[in-house]
mmCIF file of C-alpha atoms and ligand atoms in Angstrom:
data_model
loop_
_atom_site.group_PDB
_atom_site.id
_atom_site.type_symbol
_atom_site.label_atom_id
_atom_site.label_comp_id
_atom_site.label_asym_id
_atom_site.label_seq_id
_atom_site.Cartn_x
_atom_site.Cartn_y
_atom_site.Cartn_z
ATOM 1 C CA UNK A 1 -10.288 0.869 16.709
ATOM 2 C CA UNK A 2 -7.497 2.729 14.553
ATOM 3 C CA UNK A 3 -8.583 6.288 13.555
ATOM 4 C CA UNK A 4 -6.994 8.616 10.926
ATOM 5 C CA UNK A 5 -8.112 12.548 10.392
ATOM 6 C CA UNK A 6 -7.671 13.522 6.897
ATOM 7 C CA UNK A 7 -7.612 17.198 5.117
ATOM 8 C CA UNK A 8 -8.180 16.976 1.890
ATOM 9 C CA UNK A 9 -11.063 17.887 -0.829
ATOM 10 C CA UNK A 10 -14.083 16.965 -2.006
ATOM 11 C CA UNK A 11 -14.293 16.509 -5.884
ATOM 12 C CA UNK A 12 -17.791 15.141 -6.283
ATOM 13 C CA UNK A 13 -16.466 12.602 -9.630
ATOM 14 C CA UNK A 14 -13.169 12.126 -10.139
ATOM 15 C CA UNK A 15 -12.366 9.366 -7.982
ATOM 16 C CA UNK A 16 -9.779 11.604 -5.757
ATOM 17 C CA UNK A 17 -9.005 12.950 -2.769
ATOM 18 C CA UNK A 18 -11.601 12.235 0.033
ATOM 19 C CA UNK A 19 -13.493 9.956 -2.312
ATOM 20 C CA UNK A 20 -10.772 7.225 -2.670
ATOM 21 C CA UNK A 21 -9.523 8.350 0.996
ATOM 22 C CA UNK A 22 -12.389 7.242 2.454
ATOM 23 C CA UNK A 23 -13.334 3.776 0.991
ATOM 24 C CA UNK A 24 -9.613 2.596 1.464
ATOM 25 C CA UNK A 25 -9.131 3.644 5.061
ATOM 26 C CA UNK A 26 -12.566 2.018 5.669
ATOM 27 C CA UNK A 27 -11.510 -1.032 3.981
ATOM 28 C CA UNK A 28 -8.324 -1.335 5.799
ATOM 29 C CA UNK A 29 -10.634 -1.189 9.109
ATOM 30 C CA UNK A 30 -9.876 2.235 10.535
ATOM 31 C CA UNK A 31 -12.100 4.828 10.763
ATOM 32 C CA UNK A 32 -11.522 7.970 8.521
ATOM 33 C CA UNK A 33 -12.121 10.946 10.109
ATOM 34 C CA UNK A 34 -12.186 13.909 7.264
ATOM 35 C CA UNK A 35 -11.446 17.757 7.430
ATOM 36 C CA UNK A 36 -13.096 18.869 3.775
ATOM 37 C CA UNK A 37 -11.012 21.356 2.217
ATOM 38 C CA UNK A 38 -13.310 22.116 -0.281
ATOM 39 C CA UNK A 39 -16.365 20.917 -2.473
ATOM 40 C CA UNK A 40 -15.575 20.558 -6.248
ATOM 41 C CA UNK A 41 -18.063 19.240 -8.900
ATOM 42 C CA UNK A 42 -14.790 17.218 -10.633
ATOM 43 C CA UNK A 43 -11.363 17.562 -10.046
ATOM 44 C CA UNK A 44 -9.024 20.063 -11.376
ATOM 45 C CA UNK A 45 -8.751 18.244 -14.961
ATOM 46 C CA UNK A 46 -12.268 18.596 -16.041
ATOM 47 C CA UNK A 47 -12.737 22.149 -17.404
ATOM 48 C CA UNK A 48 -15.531 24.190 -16.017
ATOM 49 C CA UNK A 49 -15.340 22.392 -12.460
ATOM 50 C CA UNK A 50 -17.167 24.424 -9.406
ATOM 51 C CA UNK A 51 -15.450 25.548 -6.495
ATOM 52 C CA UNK A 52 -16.778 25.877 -2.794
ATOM 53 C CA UNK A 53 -14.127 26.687 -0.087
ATOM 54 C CA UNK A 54 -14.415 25.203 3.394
ATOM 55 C CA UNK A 55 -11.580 26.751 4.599
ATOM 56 C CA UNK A 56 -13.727 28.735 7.385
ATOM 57 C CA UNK A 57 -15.502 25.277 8.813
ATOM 58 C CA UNK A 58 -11.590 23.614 9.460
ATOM 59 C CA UNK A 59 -10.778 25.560 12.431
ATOM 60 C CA UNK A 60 -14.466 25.519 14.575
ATOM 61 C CA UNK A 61 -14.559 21.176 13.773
ATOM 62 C CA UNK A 62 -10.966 21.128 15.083
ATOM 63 C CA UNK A 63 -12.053 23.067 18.122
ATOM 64 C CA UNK A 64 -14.869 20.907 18.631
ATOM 65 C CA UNK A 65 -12.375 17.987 18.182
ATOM 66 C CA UNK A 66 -10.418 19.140 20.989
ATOM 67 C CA UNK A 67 -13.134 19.638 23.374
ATOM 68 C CA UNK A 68 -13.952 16.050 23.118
ATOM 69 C CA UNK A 69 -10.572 15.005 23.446
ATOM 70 C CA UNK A 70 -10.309 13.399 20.066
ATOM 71 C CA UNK A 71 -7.039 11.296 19.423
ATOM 72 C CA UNK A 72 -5.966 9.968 16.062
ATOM 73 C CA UNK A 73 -3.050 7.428 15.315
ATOM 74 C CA UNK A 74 -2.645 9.445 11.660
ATOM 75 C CA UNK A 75 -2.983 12.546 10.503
ATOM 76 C CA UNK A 76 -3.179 12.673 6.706
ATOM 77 C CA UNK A 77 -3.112 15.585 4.375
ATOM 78 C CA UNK A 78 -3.622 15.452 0.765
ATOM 79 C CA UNK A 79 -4.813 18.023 -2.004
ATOM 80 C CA UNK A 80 -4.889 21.638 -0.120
ATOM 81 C CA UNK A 81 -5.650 24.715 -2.084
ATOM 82 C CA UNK A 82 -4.623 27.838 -0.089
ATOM 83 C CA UNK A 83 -1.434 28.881 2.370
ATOM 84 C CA UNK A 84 -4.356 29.366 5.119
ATOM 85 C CA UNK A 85 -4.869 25.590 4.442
ATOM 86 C CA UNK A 86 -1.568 24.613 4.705
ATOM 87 C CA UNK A 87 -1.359 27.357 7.818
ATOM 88 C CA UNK A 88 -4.178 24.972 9.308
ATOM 89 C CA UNK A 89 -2.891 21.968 8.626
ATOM 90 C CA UNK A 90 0.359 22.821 10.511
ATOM 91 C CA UNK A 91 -1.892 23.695 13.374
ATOM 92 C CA UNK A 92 -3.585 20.257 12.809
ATOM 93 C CA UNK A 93 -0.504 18.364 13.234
ATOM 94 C CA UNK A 94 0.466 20.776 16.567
ATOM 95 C CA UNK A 95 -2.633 20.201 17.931
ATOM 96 C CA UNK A 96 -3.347 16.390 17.385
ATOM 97 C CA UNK A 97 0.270 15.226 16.341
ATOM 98 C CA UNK A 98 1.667 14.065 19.952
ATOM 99 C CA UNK A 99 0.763 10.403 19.294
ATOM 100 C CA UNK A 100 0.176 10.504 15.311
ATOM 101 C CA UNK A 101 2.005 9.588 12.840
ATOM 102 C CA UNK A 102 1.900 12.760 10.746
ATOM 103 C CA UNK A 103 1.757 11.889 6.335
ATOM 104 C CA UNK A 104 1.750 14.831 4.139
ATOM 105 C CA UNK A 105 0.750 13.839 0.405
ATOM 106 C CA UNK A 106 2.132 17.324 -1.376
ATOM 107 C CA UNK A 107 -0.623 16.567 -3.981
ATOM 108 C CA UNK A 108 0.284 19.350 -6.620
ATOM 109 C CA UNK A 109 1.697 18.454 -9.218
ATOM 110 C CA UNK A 110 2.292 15.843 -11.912
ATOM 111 C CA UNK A 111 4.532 15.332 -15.627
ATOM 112 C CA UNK A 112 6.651 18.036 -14.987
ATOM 113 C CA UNK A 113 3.699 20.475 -14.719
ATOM 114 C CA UNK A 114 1.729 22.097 -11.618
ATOM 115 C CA UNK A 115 -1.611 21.378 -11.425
ATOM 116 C CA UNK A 116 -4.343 24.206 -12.138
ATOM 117 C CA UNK A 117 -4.480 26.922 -9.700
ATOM 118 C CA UNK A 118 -1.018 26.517 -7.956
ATOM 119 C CA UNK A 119 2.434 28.683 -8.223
ATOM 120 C CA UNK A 120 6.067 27.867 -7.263
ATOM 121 C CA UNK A 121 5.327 30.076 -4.313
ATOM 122 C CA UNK A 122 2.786 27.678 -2.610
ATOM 123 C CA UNK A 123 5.416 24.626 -3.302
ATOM 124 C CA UNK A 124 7.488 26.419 -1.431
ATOM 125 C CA UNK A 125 5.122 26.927 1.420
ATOM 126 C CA UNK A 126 3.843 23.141 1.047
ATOM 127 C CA UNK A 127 7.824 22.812 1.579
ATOM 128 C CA UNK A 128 7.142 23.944 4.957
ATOM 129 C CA UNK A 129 4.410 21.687 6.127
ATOM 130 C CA UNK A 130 6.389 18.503 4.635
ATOM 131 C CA UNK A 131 9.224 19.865 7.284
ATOM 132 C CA UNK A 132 6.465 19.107 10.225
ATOM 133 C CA UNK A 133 5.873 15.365 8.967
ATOM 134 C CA UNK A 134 7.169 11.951 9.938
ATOM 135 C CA UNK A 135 6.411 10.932 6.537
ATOM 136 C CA UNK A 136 6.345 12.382 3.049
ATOM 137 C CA UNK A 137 5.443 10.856 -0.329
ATOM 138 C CA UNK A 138 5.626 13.585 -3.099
ATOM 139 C CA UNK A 139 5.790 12.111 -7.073
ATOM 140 C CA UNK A 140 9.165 13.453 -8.722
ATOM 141 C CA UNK A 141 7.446 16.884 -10.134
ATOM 142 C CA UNK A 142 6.439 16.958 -6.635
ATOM 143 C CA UNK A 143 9.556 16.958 -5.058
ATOM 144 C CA UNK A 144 10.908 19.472 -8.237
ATOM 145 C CA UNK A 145 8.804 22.326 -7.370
ATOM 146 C CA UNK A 146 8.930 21.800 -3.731
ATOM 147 C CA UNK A 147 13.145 21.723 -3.347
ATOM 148 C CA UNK A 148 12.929 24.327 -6.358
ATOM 149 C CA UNK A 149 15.339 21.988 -8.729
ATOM 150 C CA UNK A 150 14.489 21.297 -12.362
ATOM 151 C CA UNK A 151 12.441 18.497 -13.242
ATOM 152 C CA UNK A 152 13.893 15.703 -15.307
ATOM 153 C CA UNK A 153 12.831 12.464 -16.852
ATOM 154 C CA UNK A 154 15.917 10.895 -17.114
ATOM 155 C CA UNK A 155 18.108 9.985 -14.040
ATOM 156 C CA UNK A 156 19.688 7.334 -11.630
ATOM 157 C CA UNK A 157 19.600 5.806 -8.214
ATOM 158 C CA UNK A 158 22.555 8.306 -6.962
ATOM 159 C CA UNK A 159 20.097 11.253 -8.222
ATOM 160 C CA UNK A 160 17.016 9.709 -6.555
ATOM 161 C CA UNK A 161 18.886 9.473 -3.150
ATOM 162 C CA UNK A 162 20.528 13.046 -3.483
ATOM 163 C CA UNK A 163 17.077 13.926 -4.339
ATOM 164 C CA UNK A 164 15.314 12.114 -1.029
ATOM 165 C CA UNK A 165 17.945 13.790 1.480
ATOM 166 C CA UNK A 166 17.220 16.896 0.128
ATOM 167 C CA UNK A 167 13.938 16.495 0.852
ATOM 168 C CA UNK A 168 14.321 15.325 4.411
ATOM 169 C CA UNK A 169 17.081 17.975 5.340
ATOM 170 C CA UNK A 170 13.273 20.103 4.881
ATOM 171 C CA UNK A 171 12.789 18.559 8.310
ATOM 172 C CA UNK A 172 10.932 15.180 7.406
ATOM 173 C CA UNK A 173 12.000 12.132 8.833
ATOM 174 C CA UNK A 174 10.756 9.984 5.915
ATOM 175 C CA UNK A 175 10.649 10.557 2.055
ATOM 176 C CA UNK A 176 9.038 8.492 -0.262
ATOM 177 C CA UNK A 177 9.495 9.743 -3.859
ATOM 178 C CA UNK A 178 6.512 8.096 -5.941
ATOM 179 C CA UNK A 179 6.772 6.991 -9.918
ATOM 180 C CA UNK A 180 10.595 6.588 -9.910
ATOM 181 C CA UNK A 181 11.705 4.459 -12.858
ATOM 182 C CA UNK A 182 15.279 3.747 -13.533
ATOM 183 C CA UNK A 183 14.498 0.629 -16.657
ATOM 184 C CA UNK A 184 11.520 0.871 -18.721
ATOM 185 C CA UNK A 185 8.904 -0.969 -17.902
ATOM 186 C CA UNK A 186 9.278 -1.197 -14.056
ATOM 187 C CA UNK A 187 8.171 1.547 -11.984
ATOM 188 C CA UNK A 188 7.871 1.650 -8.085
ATOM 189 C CA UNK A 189 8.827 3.917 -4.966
ATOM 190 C CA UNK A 190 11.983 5.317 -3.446
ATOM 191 C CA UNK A 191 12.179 5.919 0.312
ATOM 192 C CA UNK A 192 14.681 7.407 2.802
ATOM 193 C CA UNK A 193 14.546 7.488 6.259
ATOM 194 C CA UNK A 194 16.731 10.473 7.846
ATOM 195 C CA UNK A 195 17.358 8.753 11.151
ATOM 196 C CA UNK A 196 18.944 5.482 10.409
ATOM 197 C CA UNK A 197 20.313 7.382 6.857
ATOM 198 C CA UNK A 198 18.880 3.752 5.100
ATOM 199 C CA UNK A 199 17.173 3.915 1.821
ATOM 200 C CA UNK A 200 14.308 1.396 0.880
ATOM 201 C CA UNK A 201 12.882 0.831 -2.430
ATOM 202 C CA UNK A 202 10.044 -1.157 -4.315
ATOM 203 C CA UNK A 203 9.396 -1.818 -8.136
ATOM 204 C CA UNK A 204 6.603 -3.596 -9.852
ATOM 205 C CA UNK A 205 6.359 -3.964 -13.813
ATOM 206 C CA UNK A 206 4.393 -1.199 -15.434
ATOM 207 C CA UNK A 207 1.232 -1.102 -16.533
ATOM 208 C CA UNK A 208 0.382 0.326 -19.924
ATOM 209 C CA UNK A 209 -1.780 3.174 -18.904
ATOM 210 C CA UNK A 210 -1.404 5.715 -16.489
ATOM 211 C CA UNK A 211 -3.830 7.157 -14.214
ATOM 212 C CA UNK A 212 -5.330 10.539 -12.311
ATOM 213 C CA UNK A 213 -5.852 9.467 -8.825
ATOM 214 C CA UNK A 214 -3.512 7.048 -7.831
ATOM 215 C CA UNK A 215 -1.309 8.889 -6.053
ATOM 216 C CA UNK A 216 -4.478 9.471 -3.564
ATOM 217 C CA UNK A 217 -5.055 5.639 -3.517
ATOM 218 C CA UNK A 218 -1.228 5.381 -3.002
ATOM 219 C CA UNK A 219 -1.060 7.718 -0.048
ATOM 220 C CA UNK A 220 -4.304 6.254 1.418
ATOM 221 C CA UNK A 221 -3.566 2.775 1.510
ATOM 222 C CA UNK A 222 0.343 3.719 2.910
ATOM 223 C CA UNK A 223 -1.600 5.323 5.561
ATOM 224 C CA UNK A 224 -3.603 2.428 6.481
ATOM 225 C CA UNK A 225 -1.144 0.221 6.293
ATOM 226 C CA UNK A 226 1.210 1.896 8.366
ATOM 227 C CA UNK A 227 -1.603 2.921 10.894
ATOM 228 C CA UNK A 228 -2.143 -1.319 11.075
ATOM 229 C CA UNK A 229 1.245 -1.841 11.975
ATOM 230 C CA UNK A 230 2.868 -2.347 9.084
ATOM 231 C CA UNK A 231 6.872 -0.291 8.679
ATOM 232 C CA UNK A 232 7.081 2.208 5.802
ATOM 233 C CA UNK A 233 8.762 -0.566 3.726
ATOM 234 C CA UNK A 234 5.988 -3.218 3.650
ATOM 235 C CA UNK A 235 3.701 -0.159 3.744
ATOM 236 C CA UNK A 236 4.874 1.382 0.644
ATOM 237 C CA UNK A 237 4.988 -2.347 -1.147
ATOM 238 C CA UNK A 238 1.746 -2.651 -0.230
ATOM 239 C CA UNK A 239 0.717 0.601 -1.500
ATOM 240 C CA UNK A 240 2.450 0.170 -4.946
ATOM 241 C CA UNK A 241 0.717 -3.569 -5.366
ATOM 242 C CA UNK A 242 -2.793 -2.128 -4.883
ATOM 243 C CA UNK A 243 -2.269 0.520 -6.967
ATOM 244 C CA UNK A 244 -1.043 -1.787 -10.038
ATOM 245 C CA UNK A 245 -3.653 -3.847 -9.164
ATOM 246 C CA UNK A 246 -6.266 -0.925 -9.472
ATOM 247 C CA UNK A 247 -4.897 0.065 -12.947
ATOM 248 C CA UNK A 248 -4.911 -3.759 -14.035
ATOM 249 C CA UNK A 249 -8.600 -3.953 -12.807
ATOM 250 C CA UNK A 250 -10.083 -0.848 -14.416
ATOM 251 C CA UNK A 251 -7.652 -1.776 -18.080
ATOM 252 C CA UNK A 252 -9.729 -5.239 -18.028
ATOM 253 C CA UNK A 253 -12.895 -3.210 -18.294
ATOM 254 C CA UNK A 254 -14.290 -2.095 -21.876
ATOM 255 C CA UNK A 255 -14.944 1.541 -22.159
ATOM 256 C CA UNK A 256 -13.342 1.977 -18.767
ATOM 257 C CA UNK A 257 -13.267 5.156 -16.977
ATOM 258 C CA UNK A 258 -11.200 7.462 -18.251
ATOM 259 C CA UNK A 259 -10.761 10.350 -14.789
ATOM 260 C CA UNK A 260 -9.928 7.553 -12.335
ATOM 261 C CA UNK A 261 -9.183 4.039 -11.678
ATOM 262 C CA UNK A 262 -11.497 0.886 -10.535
ATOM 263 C CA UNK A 263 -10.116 0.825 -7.304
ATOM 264 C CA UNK A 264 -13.482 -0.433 -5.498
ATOM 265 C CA UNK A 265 -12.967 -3.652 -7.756
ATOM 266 C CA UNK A 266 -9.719 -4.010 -6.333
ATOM 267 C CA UNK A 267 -10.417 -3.699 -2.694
ATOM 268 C CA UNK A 268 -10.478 -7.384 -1.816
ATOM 269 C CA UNK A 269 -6.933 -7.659 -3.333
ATOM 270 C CA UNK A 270 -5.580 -5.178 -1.144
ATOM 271 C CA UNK A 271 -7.284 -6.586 1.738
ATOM 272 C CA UNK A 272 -5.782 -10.061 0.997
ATOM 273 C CA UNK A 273 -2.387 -8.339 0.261
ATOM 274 C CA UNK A 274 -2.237 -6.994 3.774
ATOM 275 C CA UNK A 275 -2.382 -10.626 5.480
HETATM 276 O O1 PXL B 301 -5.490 13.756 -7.023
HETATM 277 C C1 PXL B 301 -5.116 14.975 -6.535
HETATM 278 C C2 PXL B 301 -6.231 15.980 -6.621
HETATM 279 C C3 PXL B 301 -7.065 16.158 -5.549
HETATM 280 N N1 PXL B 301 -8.052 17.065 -5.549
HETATM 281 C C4 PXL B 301 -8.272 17.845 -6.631
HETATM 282 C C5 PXL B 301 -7.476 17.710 -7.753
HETATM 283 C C6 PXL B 301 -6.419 16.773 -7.746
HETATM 284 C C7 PXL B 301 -5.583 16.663 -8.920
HETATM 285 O O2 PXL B 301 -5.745 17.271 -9.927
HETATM 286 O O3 PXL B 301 -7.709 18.475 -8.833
HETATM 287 C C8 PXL B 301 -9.354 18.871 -6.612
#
């Protein structure tokens, strides 16, 4: 059976992080193995959210890992709060990386704005761990604070593929810039691969709403369907489908949710998507 390790948080509602990590890996019939970052009551856009660091329990599982000789064919980071964090997850990929596919998720940032609790100084850091992946899927705020450049709303394809081999020459084989949207109403993924010097892209129409937590579900289900032998073209189709299909899902609901998106609803979609 497939395995992944991922290092991400906790947040106990909110529909994020380790809570949509797991579920979709499972679904996509790999086991998720997790490295908890952190426990949080909600994620970072509630107000008043509780914080419990975990950072001192990452290093003693890994250990343990190691003495039992445990092999992964990912290793998946996502939200990480701290440069000891992103210290560890360098060490993560170092230690466990010889066969894995290494995906880093620089989950930090969104509309232009970083997220609670971060500073251009830790994008720049996060800059570093991206440089130790095969893959990399950063939205474009993302990939603004993390290569430094302004962020802008408005651009084109020759922008989007400037901006992609800037982030590769950061040492990452593979950039996938999330949310790119050239005509209104479509929206989809931009991808370059360093090696081959090939660009890859996929666009879907847009749904009306947009949603916290999909970039998790995004990275997730890229994961799995890379792990499952899919290449980081179909995987990143596949990723963008589910994720549509997530937001269609949870809009069909009265009263939906508000923090997150339905994605549990749209699980046998995604499963039939991958055939
Ligand atoms: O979805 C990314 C994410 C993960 N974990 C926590 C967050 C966020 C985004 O805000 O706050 C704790």
């Amino acid at each position: 059976m497939k395995k992944i390790a991922t290092m991400q948080d906790i947040s106990c509602v909110g529909k994020c992080s380790l809570t949509v990590a797991m579920p979709v890996i499972s679904a996509m019939g790999i086991e998720a193995a997790v490295l908890p970052t952190a426990v949080l009551s909600t994620h970072t856009m509630f107000s008043g959210f509780t914080f419990h660091d975990l950072t001192d329990e990452i290093e003693p599982i890994m250990e343990h890992w190691k003495k039992e000789n445990f092999r992964f064919d990912a290793l998946y980071t996502g939200y990480l709060g701290s440069q000891r964090q992103l210290d560890i997850a360098r060490k993560l990929f170092s230690d466990f990386g010889t066969d894995a596919v290494k995906i880093v998720d620089p989950c930090m940032a969104d509309n232009g704005k970083l997220y609670t609790g971060f500073t251009p100084a830790f994008a720049k850091e996060m800059f570093r761990l991206c440089g130790c992946a095969d893959i990399i899927c950063p939205n474009l705020t993302e990939a603004s604070f993390l290569l430094d450049i302004p962020y802008v709303t408005e651009y084109d394809e020759a922008y989007i593929r400037d901006v992609l081999k800037q982030l590769c020459a950061g040492g990452a084989k593979t950039a996938i810039l999330t949310g790119v949207s050239f005509e209104k109403g479509k929206i989809g993924a931009y991808g370059y691969h360093r090696d081959t010097d090939t660009y890859f892209s996929y666009f879907n129409e847009e749904e009306t709403e947009h949603f916290h937590g999909t970039g998790d579900i995004w990275a997730s289900t890229l994961c799995g369907a890379i792990v499952n032998g899919h290449t980081c073209e179909e995987a990143s189709a596949i990723a963008c489908d589910f994720v549509k299909e997530c937001i269609h899902v949870t809009l069909q609901e009265e009263n939906h949710n508000t923090y997150g998106v339905n994605f549990e609803q749209a699980i046998p979609y995604l499963l039939e998507r991958m055939q």
